[in-house]
PDB file of C-alpha atoms in Angstrom:
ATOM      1  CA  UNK A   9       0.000   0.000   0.000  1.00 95.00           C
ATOM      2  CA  UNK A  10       1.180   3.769  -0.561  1.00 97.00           C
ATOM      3  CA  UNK A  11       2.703   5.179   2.362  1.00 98.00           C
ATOM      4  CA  UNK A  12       4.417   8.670   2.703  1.00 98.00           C
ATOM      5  CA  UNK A  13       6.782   8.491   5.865  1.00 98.00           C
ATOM      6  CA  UNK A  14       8.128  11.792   6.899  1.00 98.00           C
ATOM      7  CA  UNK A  15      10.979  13.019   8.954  1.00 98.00           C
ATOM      8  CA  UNK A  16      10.562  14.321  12.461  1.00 98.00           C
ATOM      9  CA  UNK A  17       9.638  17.570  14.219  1.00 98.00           C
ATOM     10  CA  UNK A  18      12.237  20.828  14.057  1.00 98.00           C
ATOM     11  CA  UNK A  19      12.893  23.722  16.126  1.00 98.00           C
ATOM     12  CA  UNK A  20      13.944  26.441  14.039  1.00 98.00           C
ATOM     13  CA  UNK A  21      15.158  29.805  15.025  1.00 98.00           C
ATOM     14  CA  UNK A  22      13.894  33.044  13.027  1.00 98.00           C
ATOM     15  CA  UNK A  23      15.770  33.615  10.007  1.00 98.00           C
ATOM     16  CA  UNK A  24      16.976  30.117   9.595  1.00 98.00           C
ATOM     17  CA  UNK A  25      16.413  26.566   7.034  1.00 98.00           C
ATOM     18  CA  UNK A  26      14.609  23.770   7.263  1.00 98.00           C
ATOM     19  CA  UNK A  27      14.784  20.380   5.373  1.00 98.00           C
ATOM     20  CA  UNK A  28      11.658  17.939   5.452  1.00 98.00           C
ATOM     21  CA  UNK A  29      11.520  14.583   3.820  1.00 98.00           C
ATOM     22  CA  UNK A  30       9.271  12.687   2.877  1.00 98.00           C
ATOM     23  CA  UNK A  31      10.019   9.059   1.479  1.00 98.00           C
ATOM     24  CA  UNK A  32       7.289   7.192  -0.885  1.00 98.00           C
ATOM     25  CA  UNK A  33       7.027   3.617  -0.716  1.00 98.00           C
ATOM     26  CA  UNK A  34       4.294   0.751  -2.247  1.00 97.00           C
ATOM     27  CA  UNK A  35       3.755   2.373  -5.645  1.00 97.00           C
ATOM     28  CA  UNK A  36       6.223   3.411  -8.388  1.00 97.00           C
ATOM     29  CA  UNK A  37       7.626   6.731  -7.516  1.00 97.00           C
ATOM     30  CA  UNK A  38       8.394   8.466 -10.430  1.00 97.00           C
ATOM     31  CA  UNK A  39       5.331   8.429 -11.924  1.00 97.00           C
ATOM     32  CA  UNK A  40       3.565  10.282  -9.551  1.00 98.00           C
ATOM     33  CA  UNK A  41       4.000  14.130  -8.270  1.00 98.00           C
ATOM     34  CA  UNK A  42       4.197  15.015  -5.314  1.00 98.00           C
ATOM     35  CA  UNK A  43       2.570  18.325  -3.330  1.00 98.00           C
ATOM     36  CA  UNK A  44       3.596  20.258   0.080  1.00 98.00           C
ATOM     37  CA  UNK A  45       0.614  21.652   2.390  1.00 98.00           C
ATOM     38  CA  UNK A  46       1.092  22.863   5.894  1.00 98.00           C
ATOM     39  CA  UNK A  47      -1.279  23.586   8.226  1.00 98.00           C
ATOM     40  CA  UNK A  48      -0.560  26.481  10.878  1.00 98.00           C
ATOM     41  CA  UNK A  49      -1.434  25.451  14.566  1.00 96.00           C
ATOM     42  CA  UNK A  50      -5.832  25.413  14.574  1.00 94.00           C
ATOM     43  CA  UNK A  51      -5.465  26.688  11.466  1.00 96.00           C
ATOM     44  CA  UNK A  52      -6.668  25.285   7.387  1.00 97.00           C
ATOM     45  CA  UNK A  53      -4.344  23.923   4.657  1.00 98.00           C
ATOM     46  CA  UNK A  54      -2.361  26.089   2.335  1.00 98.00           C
ATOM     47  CA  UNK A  55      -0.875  24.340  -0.646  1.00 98.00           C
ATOM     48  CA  UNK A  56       3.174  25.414  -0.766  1.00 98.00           C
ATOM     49  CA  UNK A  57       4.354  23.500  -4.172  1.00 97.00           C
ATOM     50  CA  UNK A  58       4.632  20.712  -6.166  1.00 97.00           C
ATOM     51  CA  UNK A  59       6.939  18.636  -7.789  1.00 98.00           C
ATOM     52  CA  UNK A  60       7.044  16.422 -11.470  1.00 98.00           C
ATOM     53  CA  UNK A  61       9.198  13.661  -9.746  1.00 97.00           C
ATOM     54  CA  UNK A  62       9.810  12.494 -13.478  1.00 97.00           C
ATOM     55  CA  UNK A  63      11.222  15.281 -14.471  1.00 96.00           C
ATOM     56  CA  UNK A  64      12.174  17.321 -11.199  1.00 96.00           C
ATOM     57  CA  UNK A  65       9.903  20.702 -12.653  1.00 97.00           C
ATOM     58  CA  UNK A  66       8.399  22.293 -10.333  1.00 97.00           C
ATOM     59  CA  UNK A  67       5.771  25.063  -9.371  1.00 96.00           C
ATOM     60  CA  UNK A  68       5.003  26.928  -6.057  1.00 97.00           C
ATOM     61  CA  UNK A  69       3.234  28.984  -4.499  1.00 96.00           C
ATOM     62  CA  UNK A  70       3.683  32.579  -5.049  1.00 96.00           C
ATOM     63  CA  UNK A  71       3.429  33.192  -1.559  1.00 96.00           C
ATOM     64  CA  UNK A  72       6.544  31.034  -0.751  1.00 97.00           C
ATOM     65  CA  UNK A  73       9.082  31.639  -4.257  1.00 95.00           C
ATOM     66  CA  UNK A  74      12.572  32.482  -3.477  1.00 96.00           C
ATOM     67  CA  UNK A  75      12.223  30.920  -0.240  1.00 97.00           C
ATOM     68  CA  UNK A  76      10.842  27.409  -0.831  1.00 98.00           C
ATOM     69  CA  UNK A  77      12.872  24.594  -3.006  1.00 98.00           C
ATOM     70  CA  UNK A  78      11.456  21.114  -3.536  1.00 98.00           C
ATOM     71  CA  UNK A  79      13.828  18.580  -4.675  1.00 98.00           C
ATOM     72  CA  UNK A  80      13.832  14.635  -5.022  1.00 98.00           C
ATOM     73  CA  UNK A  81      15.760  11.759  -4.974  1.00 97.00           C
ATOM     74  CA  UNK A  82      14.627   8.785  -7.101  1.00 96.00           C
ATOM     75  CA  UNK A  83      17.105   6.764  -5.722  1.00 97.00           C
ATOM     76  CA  UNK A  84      15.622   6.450  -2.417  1.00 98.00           C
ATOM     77  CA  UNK A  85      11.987   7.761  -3.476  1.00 98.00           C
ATOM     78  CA  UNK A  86      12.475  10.413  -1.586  1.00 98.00           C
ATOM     79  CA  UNK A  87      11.322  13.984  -1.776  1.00 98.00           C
ATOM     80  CA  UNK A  88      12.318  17.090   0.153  1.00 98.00           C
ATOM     81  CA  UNK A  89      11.669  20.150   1.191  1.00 98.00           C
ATOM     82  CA  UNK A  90      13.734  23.061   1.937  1.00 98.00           C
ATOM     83  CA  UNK A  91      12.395  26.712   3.304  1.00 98.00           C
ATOM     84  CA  UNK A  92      14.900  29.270   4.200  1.00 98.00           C
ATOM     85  CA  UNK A  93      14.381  32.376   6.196  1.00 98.00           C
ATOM     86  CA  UNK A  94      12.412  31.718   8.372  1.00 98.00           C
ATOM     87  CA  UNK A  95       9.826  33.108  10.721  1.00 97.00           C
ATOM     88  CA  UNK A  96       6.969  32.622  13.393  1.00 97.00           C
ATOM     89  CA  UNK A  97       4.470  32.551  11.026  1.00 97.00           C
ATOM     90  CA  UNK A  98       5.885  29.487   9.565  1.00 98.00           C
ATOM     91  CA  UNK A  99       5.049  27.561  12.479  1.00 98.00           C
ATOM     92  CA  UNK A 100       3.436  24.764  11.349  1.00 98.00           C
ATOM     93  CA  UNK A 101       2.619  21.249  10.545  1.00 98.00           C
ATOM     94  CA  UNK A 102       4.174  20.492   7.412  1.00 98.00           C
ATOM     95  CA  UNK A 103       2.359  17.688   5.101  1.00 98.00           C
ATOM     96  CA  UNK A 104       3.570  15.998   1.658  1.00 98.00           C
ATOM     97  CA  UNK A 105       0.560  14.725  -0.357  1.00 98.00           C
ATOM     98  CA  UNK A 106       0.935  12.722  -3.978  1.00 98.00           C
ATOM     99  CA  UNK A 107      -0.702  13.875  -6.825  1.00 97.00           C
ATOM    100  CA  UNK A 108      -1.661  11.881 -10.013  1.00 95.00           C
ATOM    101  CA  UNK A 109      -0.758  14.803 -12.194  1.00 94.00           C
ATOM    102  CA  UNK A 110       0.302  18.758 -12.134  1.00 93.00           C
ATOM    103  CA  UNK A 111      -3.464  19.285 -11.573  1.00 93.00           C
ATOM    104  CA  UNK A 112      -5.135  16.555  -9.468  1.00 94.00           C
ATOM    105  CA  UNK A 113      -6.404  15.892  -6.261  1.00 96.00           C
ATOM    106  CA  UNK A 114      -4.152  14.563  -3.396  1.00 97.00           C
ATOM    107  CA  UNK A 115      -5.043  11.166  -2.703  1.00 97.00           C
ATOM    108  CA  UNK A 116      -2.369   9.848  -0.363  1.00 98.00           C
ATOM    109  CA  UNK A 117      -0.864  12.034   2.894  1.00 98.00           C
ATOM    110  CA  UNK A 118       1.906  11.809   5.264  1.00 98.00           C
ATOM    111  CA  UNK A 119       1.568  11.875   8.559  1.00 98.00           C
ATOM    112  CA  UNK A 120       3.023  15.834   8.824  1.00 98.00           C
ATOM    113  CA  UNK A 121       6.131  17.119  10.280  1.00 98.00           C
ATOM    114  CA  UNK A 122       5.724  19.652  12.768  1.00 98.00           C
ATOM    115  CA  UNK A 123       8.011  22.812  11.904  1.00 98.00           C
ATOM    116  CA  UNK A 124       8.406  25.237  15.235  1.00 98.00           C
ATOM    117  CA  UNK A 125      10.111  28.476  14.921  1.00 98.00           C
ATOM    118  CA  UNK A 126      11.010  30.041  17.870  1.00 97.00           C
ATOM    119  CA  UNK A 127      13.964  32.623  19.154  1.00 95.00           C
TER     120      UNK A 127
ATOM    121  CA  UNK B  11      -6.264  33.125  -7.071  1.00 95.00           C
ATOM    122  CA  UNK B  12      -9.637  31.555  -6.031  1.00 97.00           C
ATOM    123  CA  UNK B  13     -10.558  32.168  -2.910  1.00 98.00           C
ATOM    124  CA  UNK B  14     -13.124  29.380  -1.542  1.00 98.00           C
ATOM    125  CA  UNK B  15     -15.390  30.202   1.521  1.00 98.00           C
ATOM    126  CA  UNK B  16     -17.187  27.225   3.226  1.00 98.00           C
ATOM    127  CA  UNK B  17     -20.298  27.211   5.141  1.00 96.00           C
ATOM    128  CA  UNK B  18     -21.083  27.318   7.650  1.00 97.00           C
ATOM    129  CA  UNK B  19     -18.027  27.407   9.712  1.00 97.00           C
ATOM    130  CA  UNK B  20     -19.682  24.562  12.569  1.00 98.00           C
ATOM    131  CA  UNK B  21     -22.495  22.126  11.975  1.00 98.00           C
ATOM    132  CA  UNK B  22     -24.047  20.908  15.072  1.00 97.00           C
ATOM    133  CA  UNK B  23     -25.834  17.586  14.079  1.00 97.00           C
ATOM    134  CA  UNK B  24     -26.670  14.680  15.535  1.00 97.00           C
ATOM    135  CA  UNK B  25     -26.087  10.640  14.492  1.00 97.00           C
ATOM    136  CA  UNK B  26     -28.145   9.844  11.667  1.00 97.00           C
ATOM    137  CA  UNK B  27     -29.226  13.181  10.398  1.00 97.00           C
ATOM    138  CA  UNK B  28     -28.766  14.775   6.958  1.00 98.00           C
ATOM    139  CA  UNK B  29     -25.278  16.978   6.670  1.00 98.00           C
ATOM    140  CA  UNK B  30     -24.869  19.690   3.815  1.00 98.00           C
ATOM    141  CA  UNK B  31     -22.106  21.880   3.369  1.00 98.00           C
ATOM    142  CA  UNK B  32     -21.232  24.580   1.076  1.00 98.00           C
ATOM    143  CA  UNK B  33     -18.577  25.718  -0.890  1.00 98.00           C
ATOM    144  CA  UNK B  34     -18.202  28.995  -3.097  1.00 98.00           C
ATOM    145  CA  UNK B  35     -15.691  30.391  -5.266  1.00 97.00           C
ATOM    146  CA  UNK B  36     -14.341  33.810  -5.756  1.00 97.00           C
ATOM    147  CA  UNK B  37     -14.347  33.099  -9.553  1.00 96.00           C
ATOM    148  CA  UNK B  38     -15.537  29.774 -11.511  1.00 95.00           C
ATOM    149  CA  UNK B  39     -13.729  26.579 -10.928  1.00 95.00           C
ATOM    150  CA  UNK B  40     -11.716  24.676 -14.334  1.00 89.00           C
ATOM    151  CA  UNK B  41     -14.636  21.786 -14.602  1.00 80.00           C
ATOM    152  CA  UNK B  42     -14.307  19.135 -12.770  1.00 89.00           C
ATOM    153  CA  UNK B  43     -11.323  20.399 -10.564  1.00 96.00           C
ATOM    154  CA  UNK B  44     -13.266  20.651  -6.565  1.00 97.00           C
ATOM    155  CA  UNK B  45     -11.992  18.112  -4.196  1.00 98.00           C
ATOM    156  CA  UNK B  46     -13.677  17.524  -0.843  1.00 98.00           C
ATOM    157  CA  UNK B  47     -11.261  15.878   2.123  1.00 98.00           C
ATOM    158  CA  UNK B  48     -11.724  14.905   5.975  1.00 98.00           C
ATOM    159  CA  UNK B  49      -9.761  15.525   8.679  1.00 98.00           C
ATOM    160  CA  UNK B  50      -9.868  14.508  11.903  1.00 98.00           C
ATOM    161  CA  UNK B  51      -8.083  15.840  15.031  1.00 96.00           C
ATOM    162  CA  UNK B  52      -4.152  14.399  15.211  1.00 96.00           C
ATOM    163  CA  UNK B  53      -4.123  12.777  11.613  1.00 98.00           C
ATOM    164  CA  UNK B  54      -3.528  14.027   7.754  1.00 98.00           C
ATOM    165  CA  UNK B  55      -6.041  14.765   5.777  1.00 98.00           C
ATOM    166  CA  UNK B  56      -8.357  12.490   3.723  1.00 98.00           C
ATOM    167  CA  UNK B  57      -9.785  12.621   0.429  1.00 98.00           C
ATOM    168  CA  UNK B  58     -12.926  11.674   0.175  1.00 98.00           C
ATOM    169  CA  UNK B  59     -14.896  13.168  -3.138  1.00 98.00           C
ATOM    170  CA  UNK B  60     -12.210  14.240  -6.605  1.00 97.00           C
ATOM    171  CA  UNK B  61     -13.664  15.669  -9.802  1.00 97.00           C
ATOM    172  CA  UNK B  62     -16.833  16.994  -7.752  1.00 97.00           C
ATOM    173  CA  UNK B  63     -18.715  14.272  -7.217  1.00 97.00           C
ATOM    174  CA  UNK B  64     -16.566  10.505  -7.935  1.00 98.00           C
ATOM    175  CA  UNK B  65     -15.921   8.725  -4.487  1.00 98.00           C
ATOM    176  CA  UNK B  66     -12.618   7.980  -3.694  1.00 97.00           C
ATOM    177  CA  UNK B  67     -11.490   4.470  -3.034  1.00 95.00           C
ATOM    178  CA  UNK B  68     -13.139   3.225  -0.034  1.00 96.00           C
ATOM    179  CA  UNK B  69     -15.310   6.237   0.598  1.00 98.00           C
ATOM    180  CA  UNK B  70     -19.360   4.888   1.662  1.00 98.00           C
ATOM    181  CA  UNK B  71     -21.743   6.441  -0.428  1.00 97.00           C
ATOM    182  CA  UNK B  72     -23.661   8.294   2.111  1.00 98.00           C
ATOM    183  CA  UNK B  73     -20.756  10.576   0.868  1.00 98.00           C
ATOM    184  CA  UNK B  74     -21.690  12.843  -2.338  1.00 98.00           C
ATOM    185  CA  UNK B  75     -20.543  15.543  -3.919  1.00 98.00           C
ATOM    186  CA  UNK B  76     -22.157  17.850  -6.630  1.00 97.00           C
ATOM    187  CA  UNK B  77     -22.478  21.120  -7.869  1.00 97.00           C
ATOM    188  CA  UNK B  78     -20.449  23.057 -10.548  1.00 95.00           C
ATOM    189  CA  UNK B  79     -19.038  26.767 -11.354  1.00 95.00           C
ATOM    190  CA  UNK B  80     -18.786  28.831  -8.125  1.00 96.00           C
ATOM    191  CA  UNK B  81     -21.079  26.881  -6.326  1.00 97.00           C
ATOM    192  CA  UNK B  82     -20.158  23.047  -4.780  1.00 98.00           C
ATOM    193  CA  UNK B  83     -21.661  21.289  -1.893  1.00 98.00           C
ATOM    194  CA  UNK B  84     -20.648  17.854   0.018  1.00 98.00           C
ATOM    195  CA  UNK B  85     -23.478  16.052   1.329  1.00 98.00           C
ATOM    196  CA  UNK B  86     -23.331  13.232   4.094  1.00 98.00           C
ATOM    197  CA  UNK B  87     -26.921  11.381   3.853  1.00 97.00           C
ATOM    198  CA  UNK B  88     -26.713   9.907   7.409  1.00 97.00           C
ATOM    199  CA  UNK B  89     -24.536  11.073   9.683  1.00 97.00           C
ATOM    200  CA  UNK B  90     -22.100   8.350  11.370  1.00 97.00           C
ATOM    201  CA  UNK B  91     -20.345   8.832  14.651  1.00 96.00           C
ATOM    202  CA  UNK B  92     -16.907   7.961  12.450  1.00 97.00           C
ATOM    203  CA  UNK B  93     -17.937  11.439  10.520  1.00 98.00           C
ATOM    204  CA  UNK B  94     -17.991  13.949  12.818  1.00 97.00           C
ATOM    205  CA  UNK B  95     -14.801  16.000  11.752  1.00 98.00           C
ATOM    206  CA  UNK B  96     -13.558  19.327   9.709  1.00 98.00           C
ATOM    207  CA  UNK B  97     -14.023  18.882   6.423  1.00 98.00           C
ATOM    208  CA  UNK B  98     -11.815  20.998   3.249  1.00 98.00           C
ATOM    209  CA  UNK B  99     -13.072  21.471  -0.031  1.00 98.00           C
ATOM    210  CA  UNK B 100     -10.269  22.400  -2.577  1.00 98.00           C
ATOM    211  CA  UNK B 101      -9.679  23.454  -6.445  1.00 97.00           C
ATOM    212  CA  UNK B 102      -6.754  22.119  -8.084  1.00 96.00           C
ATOM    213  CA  UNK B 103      -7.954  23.622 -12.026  1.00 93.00           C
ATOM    214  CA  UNK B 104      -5.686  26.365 -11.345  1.00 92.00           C
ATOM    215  CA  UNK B 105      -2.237  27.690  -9.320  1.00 91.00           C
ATOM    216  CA  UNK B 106      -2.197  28.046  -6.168  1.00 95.00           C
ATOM    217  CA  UNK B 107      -4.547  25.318  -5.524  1.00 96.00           C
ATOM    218  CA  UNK B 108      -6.709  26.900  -2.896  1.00 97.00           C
ATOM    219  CA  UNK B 109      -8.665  25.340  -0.227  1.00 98.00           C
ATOM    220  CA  UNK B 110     -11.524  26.493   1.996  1.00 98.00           C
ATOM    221  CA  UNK B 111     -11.455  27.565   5.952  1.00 98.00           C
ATOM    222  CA  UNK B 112     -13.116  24.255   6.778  1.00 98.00           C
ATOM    223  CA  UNK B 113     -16.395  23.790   8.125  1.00 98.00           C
ATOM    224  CA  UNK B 114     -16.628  21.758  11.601  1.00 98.00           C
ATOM    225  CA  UNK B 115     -18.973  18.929  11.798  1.00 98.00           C
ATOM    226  CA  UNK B 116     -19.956  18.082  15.899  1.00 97.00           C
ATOM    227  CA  UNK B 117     -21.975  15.916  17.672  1.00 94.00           C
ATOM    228  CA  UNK B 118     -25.441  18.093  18.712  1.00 92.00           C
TER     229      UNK B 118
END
């Protein structure tokens, strides 16, 4: 069965990177895309960017260009996700989510990686 | 970018009644593209309704989805205990794939 296994929570401080991963397993990897959401503490979901993991195009969020880069490994089915600078109001549970295509619903979830940034 | 607005923001209904729940667009949705998911407190999302109205895998059909344009709605025919939760609908026609506020389904 799909599964989407993520890494574990951070503590950031402001102005700093973080790295999430998020390995794929039970279905063939590269055939699939794969999406970032987060969800701010009591908060909804706010899509953050996507990624062809065929290809390694990707698209994102206004909101978040120049400071959010999603890469992958197909090696290890594994996709990341890297936002710089950051601040308190990137506090937040971080989700990856596979897509079928660029536009498509998000049909399988990880089980989030909380993302605290704090001074 | 389109901004959806659910409604209402809580439902207060009890075990086996009728639930309906609304979602608008600021601007019309690319045909089919509104997604409905489930969430419930601790856990990832889930998707439950893709293309506006097909099931997803393992979804019961007191689940259904309809509507088209600006205006979508998510119906649960009988409530379950299991479906008392937050439910998202979301557009993924267009960048940024947008999703509503949420609208809160509880126990009456």
């Amino acid at each position: 069965q799909v599964q989407l296994m993520q890494s574990g929570a951070e503590v950031k401080k402001p102005g700093a990177s973080v790295k999430v991963s998020c390995k794929a397993s039970g279905y063939t990897f590269t055939r699939y895309y794969m999406n970032w959401v987060r969800q701010a503490p009591g908060q909804g979901l706010e899509w953050v960017g996507i990624i062809d993991l065929s290809t390694g195009g990707t698209n994102y969020a206004q909101k978040f260009q120049g400071r959010v880069t999603v890469t992958s490994d197909t090696s290890t089915s594994t996709v990341y996700m890297d936002l710089s600078s950051l601040r308190s109001e990137d506090t937040a549970i971080y989700y990856c989510a596979r897509g079928g295509d660029w536009y498509s619903t998000f049909d399988s979830w990880g089980q989030g990686t909380l993302v605290t940034v704090s001074s | 970018e389109i901004v959806l607005t659910q409604s209402p923001g809580t439902l207060s209904l009890s075990p086996g009644e009728r639930a309906t729940l609304s979602c608008r667009a600021s601007e019309s949705v690319s045909s089919p593209y509104l997604a409905w998911y489930q969430q419930k407190p601790g856990q990832a999302p889930r998707l439950l309704i893709y293309d506006t109205s097909s099931r997803a895998t393992a979804i019961p059909d007191r689940f259904s989805g309809s509507g088209s344009g600006t205006d979508f709605a998510l119906t649960i025919s009988r409530l379950e205990p299991e479906d008392f939760a937050v439910y998202y609908c979301q557009q993924y026609g267009s960048s940024p794939r947008t999703f509503g506020q949420g609208t809160r389904v509880e126990i009456k």
